[in-house]
Amino acid sequence: MRWFLASLLSWLLFLWPAWASSTHEALERVSDWFSVHGDVLQSWQLSVPDDKDDQRVVAVPKDPVTGPSYKVMVIYPRKSSAYDLAITTILQHFYSKSINVEFVVANFGNDPGKGAQLITEAQRNQYSLIFAMGSETVDWLHSTHRDIRTPVVTVCAKDPVQLNQMPGYDIGSGTNFAFTSLNLRLDVQVEYLRELIPNLKNIGIMVDMNNFSAVETQAKPLEDAARKLGMNAFRIAVTQADKARQQLEMLLPPVVEEMRLNDPDLTDSILWITGSTSVFREIETISELNQGVPVLAAVPEVVQSGLGSAVLSIGVSFQSNAQLAAFYGTEILNGNVLPGELPVGVISPPDIAINFRRARADGLKIPFSFFEASSFVYDAEGKPVRVRGQDIKY
């Protein structure tokens, strides 16, 4: 195990600058709920095998691959842009390893009955591995099939320790589950925030209340930590995903005005976007309503070109998490480790993304250490100057 962890650390440090496709590459839609970045189609043949069931996509390598053959199932709970990024990364990783594998990607629509049928299929047909995509899938699968015989690796799911799925970060599950975390450790997050704004007084935390995992692992812990440090924590709670824009337009301005009571010029206040899709997809609305309060995010993909962007993200990108999950998966398939021996896969240091145009508009000074460690940077004109850790020259 020590050898494995040392190898993992070396691998992460070696590949860190190249993790993930750019979040702005074109998506190719294969079905209503499933998309991948275009370059995946150069190496994978994707198809919907049943005209009557478009909730299943099969992916096989275009080029012949020798060696043992594997069948891997990826279970989605629903459509999500985050899952598009994650499956793209997983397919890219497996192709780079020249593994003879067929992927069956299935959307069970959060229907336990359909999900149970998929697990029966995976075990009956001796699938080699299951990727459980998203917190909803992981919660359902862990609560109903904890004794599953097929190895499971979690992807794009919130922190399993905070959700009581794992007792700690440094041990394995002892079962056929290998967990990864989409969350940054809370102590690390708070340390970065205090370095950014040493006299931080107010944090407005935006979350979708229907996103249980985001509430339990991101919103509540940060609220508790902030209050213990003498800060004000304001929860900006979206309750209807399809009306997130309207609710944010109603909820944000009063919170900003309340922040002014102890921070008149708003220099010691921030707005924080959790990993709630319904919230972070409204980044342009939030940017229009922030009144100069810097908008930060747990999701690096929320930092983008222009002013309709978070100024800074300190967190774990969907691609980084998926890359780690893919590595766990290939190591399990190759017989190098058992899933139950793997510690919770946590990304550290965090993925940092910076928009200097937004920083200038908000009057926020970015510490040089943040810039040094950043993997995505947009300059004062909004142009990308660092992508995947690599500087871009024009």
XYZ file of C-alpha atoms in Angstrom:
394
model
C 0.000 0.000 0.000
C 2.813 2.439 0.772
C 4.277 1.693 -2.669
C 0.906 2.331 -4.262
C 0.408 5.665 -2.492
C 3.929 6.762 -3.384
C 3.295 5.838 -7.018
C -0.013 7.699 -6.947
C 1.630 10.844 -5.577
C 4.350 10.704 -8.237
C 1.749 10.208 -10.946
C -0.342 13.131 -9.726
C 2.636 15.470 -9.558
C 3.799 14.411 -13.009
C 0.448 14.770 -14.746
C -1.038 17.698 -12.788
C -0.366 20.388 -15.416
C -2.043 18.296 -18.099
C -5.152 17.273 -16.204
C -8.425 17.738 -17.931
C -9.611 19.112 -21.203
C -10.296 22.796 -21.461
C -13.781 23.526 -20.200
C -14.429 25.574 -23.318
C -13.827 22.897 -25.967
C -16.856 22.027 -28.074
C -19.160 19.285 -26.842
C -20.506 16.609 -29.139
C -23.953 15.424 -28.121
C -24.498 11.686 -28.502
C -27.945 11.604 -26.909
C -30.132 14.053 -25.032
C -28.357 13.321 -21.740
C -24.858 12.318 -22.885
C -22.148 14.497 -24.444
C -18.361 14.341 -24.766
C -15.691 16.736 -25.950
C -15.055 16.411 -29.670
C -11.585 14.895 -29.527
C -12.979 11.797 -27.800
C -14.687 10.852 -31.069
C -11.281 10.529 -32.725
C -10.401 7.572 -30.515
C -13.737 6.112 -29.394
C -16.724 4.767 -31.304
C -19.869 5.871 -29.465
C -23.290 4.471 -30.212
C -26.814 4.184 -28.844
C -27.395 0.440 -29.378
C -31.156 0.366 -28.826
C -33.441 2.744 -30.718
C -36.091 2.210 -28.054
C -33.733 2.925 -25.148
C -31.720 6.104 -25.587
C -30.655 5.998 -21.936
C -27.662 3.801 -22.788
C -24.494 4.647 -24.716
C -21.733 2.174 -25.608
C -18.122 3.255 -26.189
C -15.404 1.066 -27.713
C -11.901 2.041 -28.914
C -11.676 2.731 -32.645
C -8.231 1.157 -32.897
C -7.742 -2.542 -32.046
C -6.278 -3.066 -28.582
C -4.569 -6.259 -27.456
C -4.484 -7.706 -23.981
C -7.202 -8.742 -21.532
C -10.679 -7.443 -22.342
C -12.822 -5.640 -19.785
C -16.381 -4.405 -19.609
C -17.017 -1.293 -17.517
C -20.365 0.193 -16.567
C -20.807 3.904 -15.821
C -24.042 4.733 -13.995
C -25.538 8.231 -14.317
C -28.449 9.516 -12.226
C -29.386 12.242 -14.727
C -28.031 14.644 -17.309
C -25.264 16.998 -16.136
C -22.578 19.125 -17.760
C -20.258 18.005 -14.955
C -20.700 14.395 -16.018
C -19.916 15.346 -19.633
C -16.530 16.620 -18.475
C -15.947 13.611 -16.240
C -16.742 10.920 -18.822
C -14.579 12.741 -21.364
C -11.655 12.571 -18.946
C -12.246 8.909 -18.104
C -12.370 7.892 -21.768
C -9.222 9.888 -22.530
C -7.376 8.225 -19.649
C -8.363 4.683 -20.591
C -7.443 5.281 -24.229
C -4.026 6.608 -23.228
C -3.421 3.379 -21.304
C -4.301 1.206 -24.347
C -6.744 -0.882 -22.348
C -9.061 -3.251 -24.211
C -12.311 -2.069 -22.683
C -15.949 -1.581 -23.590
C -17.854 1.094 -21.670
C -21.585 0.835 -21.124
C -22.872 4.198 -19.875
C -26.406 4.033 -18.505
C -28.722 6.688 -17.099
C -30.993 5.190 -14.429
C -32.826 8.477 -13.895
C -32.651 8.135 -10.108
C -35.088 5.232 -10.370
C -34.051 2.566 -7.812
C -35.783 -0.149 -9.818
C -33.852 0.678 -12.989
C -30.680 0.993 -10.955
C -31.173 -2.443 -9.435
C -31.571 -3.892 -12.939
C -28.237 -2.359 -13.941
C -26.482 -3.890 -10.926
C -28.016 -7.282 -11.699
C -26.768 -6.961 -15.282
C -23.278 -5.955 -14.171
C -22.947 -8.896 -11.807
C -24.613 -11.458 -14.079
C -22.454 -10.495 -17.051
C -19.327 -10.201 -14.927
C -18.523 -6.556 -15.565
C -15.030 -5.776 -14.340
C -15.784 -2.357 -12.860
C -18.520 0.178 -12.183
C -18.026 3.938 -12.110
C -20.747 5.493 -9.936
C -21.245 8.974 -11.375
C -22.544 11.726 -9.083
C -23.488 11.968 -5.428
C -27.017 10.681 -6.046
C -25.745 7.464 -7.646
C -23.165 6.912 -4.926
C -25.675 7.491 -2.128
C -28.186 5.080 -3.666
C -25.615 2.417 -4.550
C -23.818 2.553 -1.192
C -27.034 2.399 0.802
C -28.631 -0.448 -1.168
C -25.750 -2.525 -2.594
C -22.930 -2.211 -0.083
C -22.092 -5.894 -0.522
C -21.787 -5.632 -4.314
C -19.342 -8.112 -5.888
C -18.294 -5.797 -8.724
C -15.642 -3.168 -7.847
C -17.074 0.372 -7.684
C -15.196 3.666 -8.060
C -17.023 6.909 -7.290
C -16.789 9.948 -9.594
C -18.077 13.537 -9.291
C -19.413 12.801 -5.812
C -19.169 14.933 -2.687
C -17.033 14.092 0.337
C -17.753 10.528 1.568
C -16.397 11.227 5.057
C -18.755 14.143 5.665
C -21.592 12.043 4.245
C -20.722 9.193 6.675
C -19.966 6.789 3.855
C -16.366 6.494 5.075
C -14.971 6.802 8.633
C -11.825 8.659 7.552
C -9.673 9.789 4.654
C -6.594 7.628 5.156
C -8.157 4.176 5.193
C -9.937 1.985 2.680
C -13.576 0.982 2.777
C -12.857 -2.703 3.326
C -15.563 -3.388 0.728
C -15.660 -3.270 -3.071
C -16.080 0.523 -2.986
C -13.207 2.913 -3.750
C -14.176 6.510 -2.985
C -12.959 9.780 -4.439
C -14.017 13.231 -3.224
C -15.104 16.249 -5.239
C -14.581 18.399 -2.157
C -11.566 20.299 -0.933
C -10.760 19.558 2.689
C -12.492 22.211 4.832
C -9.378 23.158 6.792
C -7.498 23.764 3.535
C -10.360 25.815 2.113
C -10.539 28.072 5.172
C -6.778 28.541 5.167
C -6.867 29.765 1.564
C -9.780 32.124 2.251
C -7.992 33.698 5.222
C -4.835 34.147 3.193
C -6.873 35.842 0.471
C -8.720 38.201 2.863
C -7.052 38.181 6.323
C -9.856 40.232 7.941
C -12.694 38.323 6.333
C -15.970 39.295 8.017
C -18.798 38.023 5.841
C -19.381 34.944 3.667
C -22.505 34.550 1.564
C -22.877 30.884 0.666
C -25.004 30.000 -2.356
C -26.461 26.503 -2.457
C -29.357 24.549 -3.912
C -31.273 23.166 -0.938
C -32.357 20.171 -3.025
C -28.705 19.228 -3.505
C -28.321 17.302 -0.253
C -24.635 16.557 -0.713
C -23.761 20.201 -1.435
C -25.689 21.330 1.649
C -24.156 18.731 3.952
C -20.543 18.757 2.720
C -20.068 22.329 1.486
C -22.611 24.815 2.826
C -23.101 23.681 6.437
C -19.402 22.961 7.192
C -18.288 26.342 5.834
C -21.037 28.133 7.777
C -19.960 26.427 11.002
C -16.273 27.133 10.391
C -16.931 30.791 9.586
C -18.989 31.364 12.720
C -16.380 29.694 14.921
C -13.883 32.195 13.520
C -16.187 35.142 14.353
C -17.421 35.736 10.787
C -20.976 36.189 9.585
C -22.227 33.372 7.374
C -25.277 34.001 5.189
C -26.974 31.127 3.421
C -28.382 32.093 0.036
C -30.663 29.147 -0.575
C -32.136 28.243 -3.948
C -35.166 25.996 -3.482
C -36.319 25.571 -7.089
C -33.601 24.708 -9.600
C -35.685 25.822 -12.575
C -36.185 29.225 -10.943
C -32.650 29.704 -9.665
C -32.132 32.955 -11.562
C -35.283 34.574 -10.197
C -34.529 33.421 -6.655
C -30.950 34.692 -6.787
C -32.192 38.052 -8.070
C -34.435 38.235 -5.015
C -32.047 36.818 -2.383
C -28.641 38.283 -3.233
C -29.215 42.058 -2.888
C -30.513 41.931 0.727
C -27.527 39.800 1.781
C -25.075 42.275 0.253
C -26.834 45.130 2.080
C -26.565 43.235 5.350
C -22.852 42.721 4.732
C -22.475 46.506 4.525
C -23.499 46.857 8.175
C -20.073 45.698 9.380
C -18.182 46.096 6.108
C -19.358 49.337 4.423
C -16.989 49.145 1.443
C -17.387 45.325 1.143
C -13.621 44.741 1.043
C -13.787 42.054 3.731
C -16.721 40.092 2.329
C -17.090 37.334 -0.252
C -19.790 35.356 -2.003
C -19.115 31.616 -2.258
C -20.705 29.324 -4.855
C -20.980 25.669 -3.845
C -20.963 22.766 -6.288
C -24.704 23.106 -6.953
C -25.233 22.991 -10.709
C -28.408 25.065 -10.605
C -26.465 27.817 -8.816
C -23.145 27.897 -10.631
C -24.754 27.820 -14.060
C -26.206 31.241 -13.118
C -22.746 32.783 -12.749
C -23.592 35.634 -15.131
C -26.606 36.573 -13.014
C -24.529 36.399 -9.838
C -21.811 38.545 -11.419
C -24.377 41.198 -12.273
C -25.742 41.263 -8.703
C -22.564 41.063 -6.628
C -22.193 44.868 -6.151
C -18.431 44.499 -5.977
C -18.363 41.598 -3.516
C -15.854 39.081 -4.923
C -17.536 35.877 -6.115
C -15.555 32.714 -5.388
C -16.446 29.146 -6.268
C -15.748 25.598 -5.223
C -15.900 24.614 -8.899
C -12.990 25.778 -11.107
C -15.171 25.608 -14.215
C -17.111 28.664 -12.953
C -14.057 30.817 -13.704
C -14.157 31.757 -17.377
C -13.354 34.616 -19.722
C -15.059 37.987 -19.430
C -16.865 39.591 -16.502
C -19.594 36.942 -16.265
C -17.306 34.814 -14.158
C -16.233 34.002 -10.631
C -13.081 35.903 -9.764
C -11.422 32.888 -8.182
C -11.993 29.222 -7.622
C -10.351 27.160 -4.925
C -11.566 23.622 -5.222
C -11.514 20.432 -7.224
C -12.367 20.429 -10.908
C -14.607 17.759 -12.383
C -11.730 16.719 -14.622
C -9.210 16.388 -11.802
C -11.590 14.240 -9.798
C -12.403 12.120 -12.850
C -8.716 11.711 -13.675
C -8.075 10.400 -10.182
C -11.100 8.093 -10.383
C -9.909 6.819 -13.762
C -6.492 6.100 -12.262
C -8.114 4.190 -9.406
C -10.130 2.245 -11.975
C -7.176 1.240 -14.138
C -5.139 0.228 -11.099
C -7.981 -2.012 -9.940
C -8.376 -3.568 -13.401
C -4.638 -4.200 -13.637
C -4.712 -6.023 -10.303
C -2.351 -3.587 -8.573
C -4.724 -2.862 -5.694
C -8.085 -3.931 -4.276
C -10.808 -1.266 -4.186
C -11.325 -1.648 -0.449
C -7.659 -0.869 0.211
C -7.716 2.536 -1.450
C -7.933 5.633 0.755
C -10.405 8.357 -0.155
C -9.063 10.045 -3.281
C -8.641 13.716 -2.349
C -7.043 16.281 -4.655
C -4.336 18.352 -2.973
C -3.187 21.026 -3.563
C -6.498 22.356 -4.908
C -7.245 23.384 -8.448
C -7.068 27.188 -8.591
C -8.542 29.285 -11.381
C -8.250 33.099 -11.566
C -9.946 35.789 -13.640
C -7.845 38.955 -13.313
C -10.343 41.015 -15.276
C -12.956 40.181 -12.667
C -10.432 40.783 -9.868
C -9.750 44.278 -11.197
C -13.473 45.029 -11.422
C -13.991 43.910 -7.807
C -10.807 45.485 -6.444
C -9.519 42.149 -5.172
C -5.799 41.559 -4.814
C -4.752 38.015 -5.657
C -1.760 36.698 -3.636
C 1.178 35.743 -5.817
C 1.189 32.264 -4.281
C -2.306 31.722 -5.708
C -1.108 32.751 -9.160
C 1.919 30.439 -8.933
C -0.275 27.464 -8.066
C -3.099 28.209 -10.498
C -3.949 25.886 -13.360
C -6.284 28.276 -15.225
C -5.673 32.031 -15.520
C -7.484 34.751 -17.469
C -5.604 38.037 -17.772
C -6.822 41.596 -17.227
C -8.387 41.564 -20.689
C -10.171 38.301 -20.056
C -7.972 36.208 -22.341
C -6.786 32.756 -21.205
C -3.062 32.920 -20.473
C -2.720 29.648 -18.576
C -4.653 26.497 -19.380
C -4.147 23.175 -17.603
C -1.077 24.624 -15.916
C 0.547 25.545 -19.213
C 1.217 29.196 -20.130
C -0.171 30.343 -23.477
C 1.826 32.683 -25.707
C 0.048 34.828 -28.276
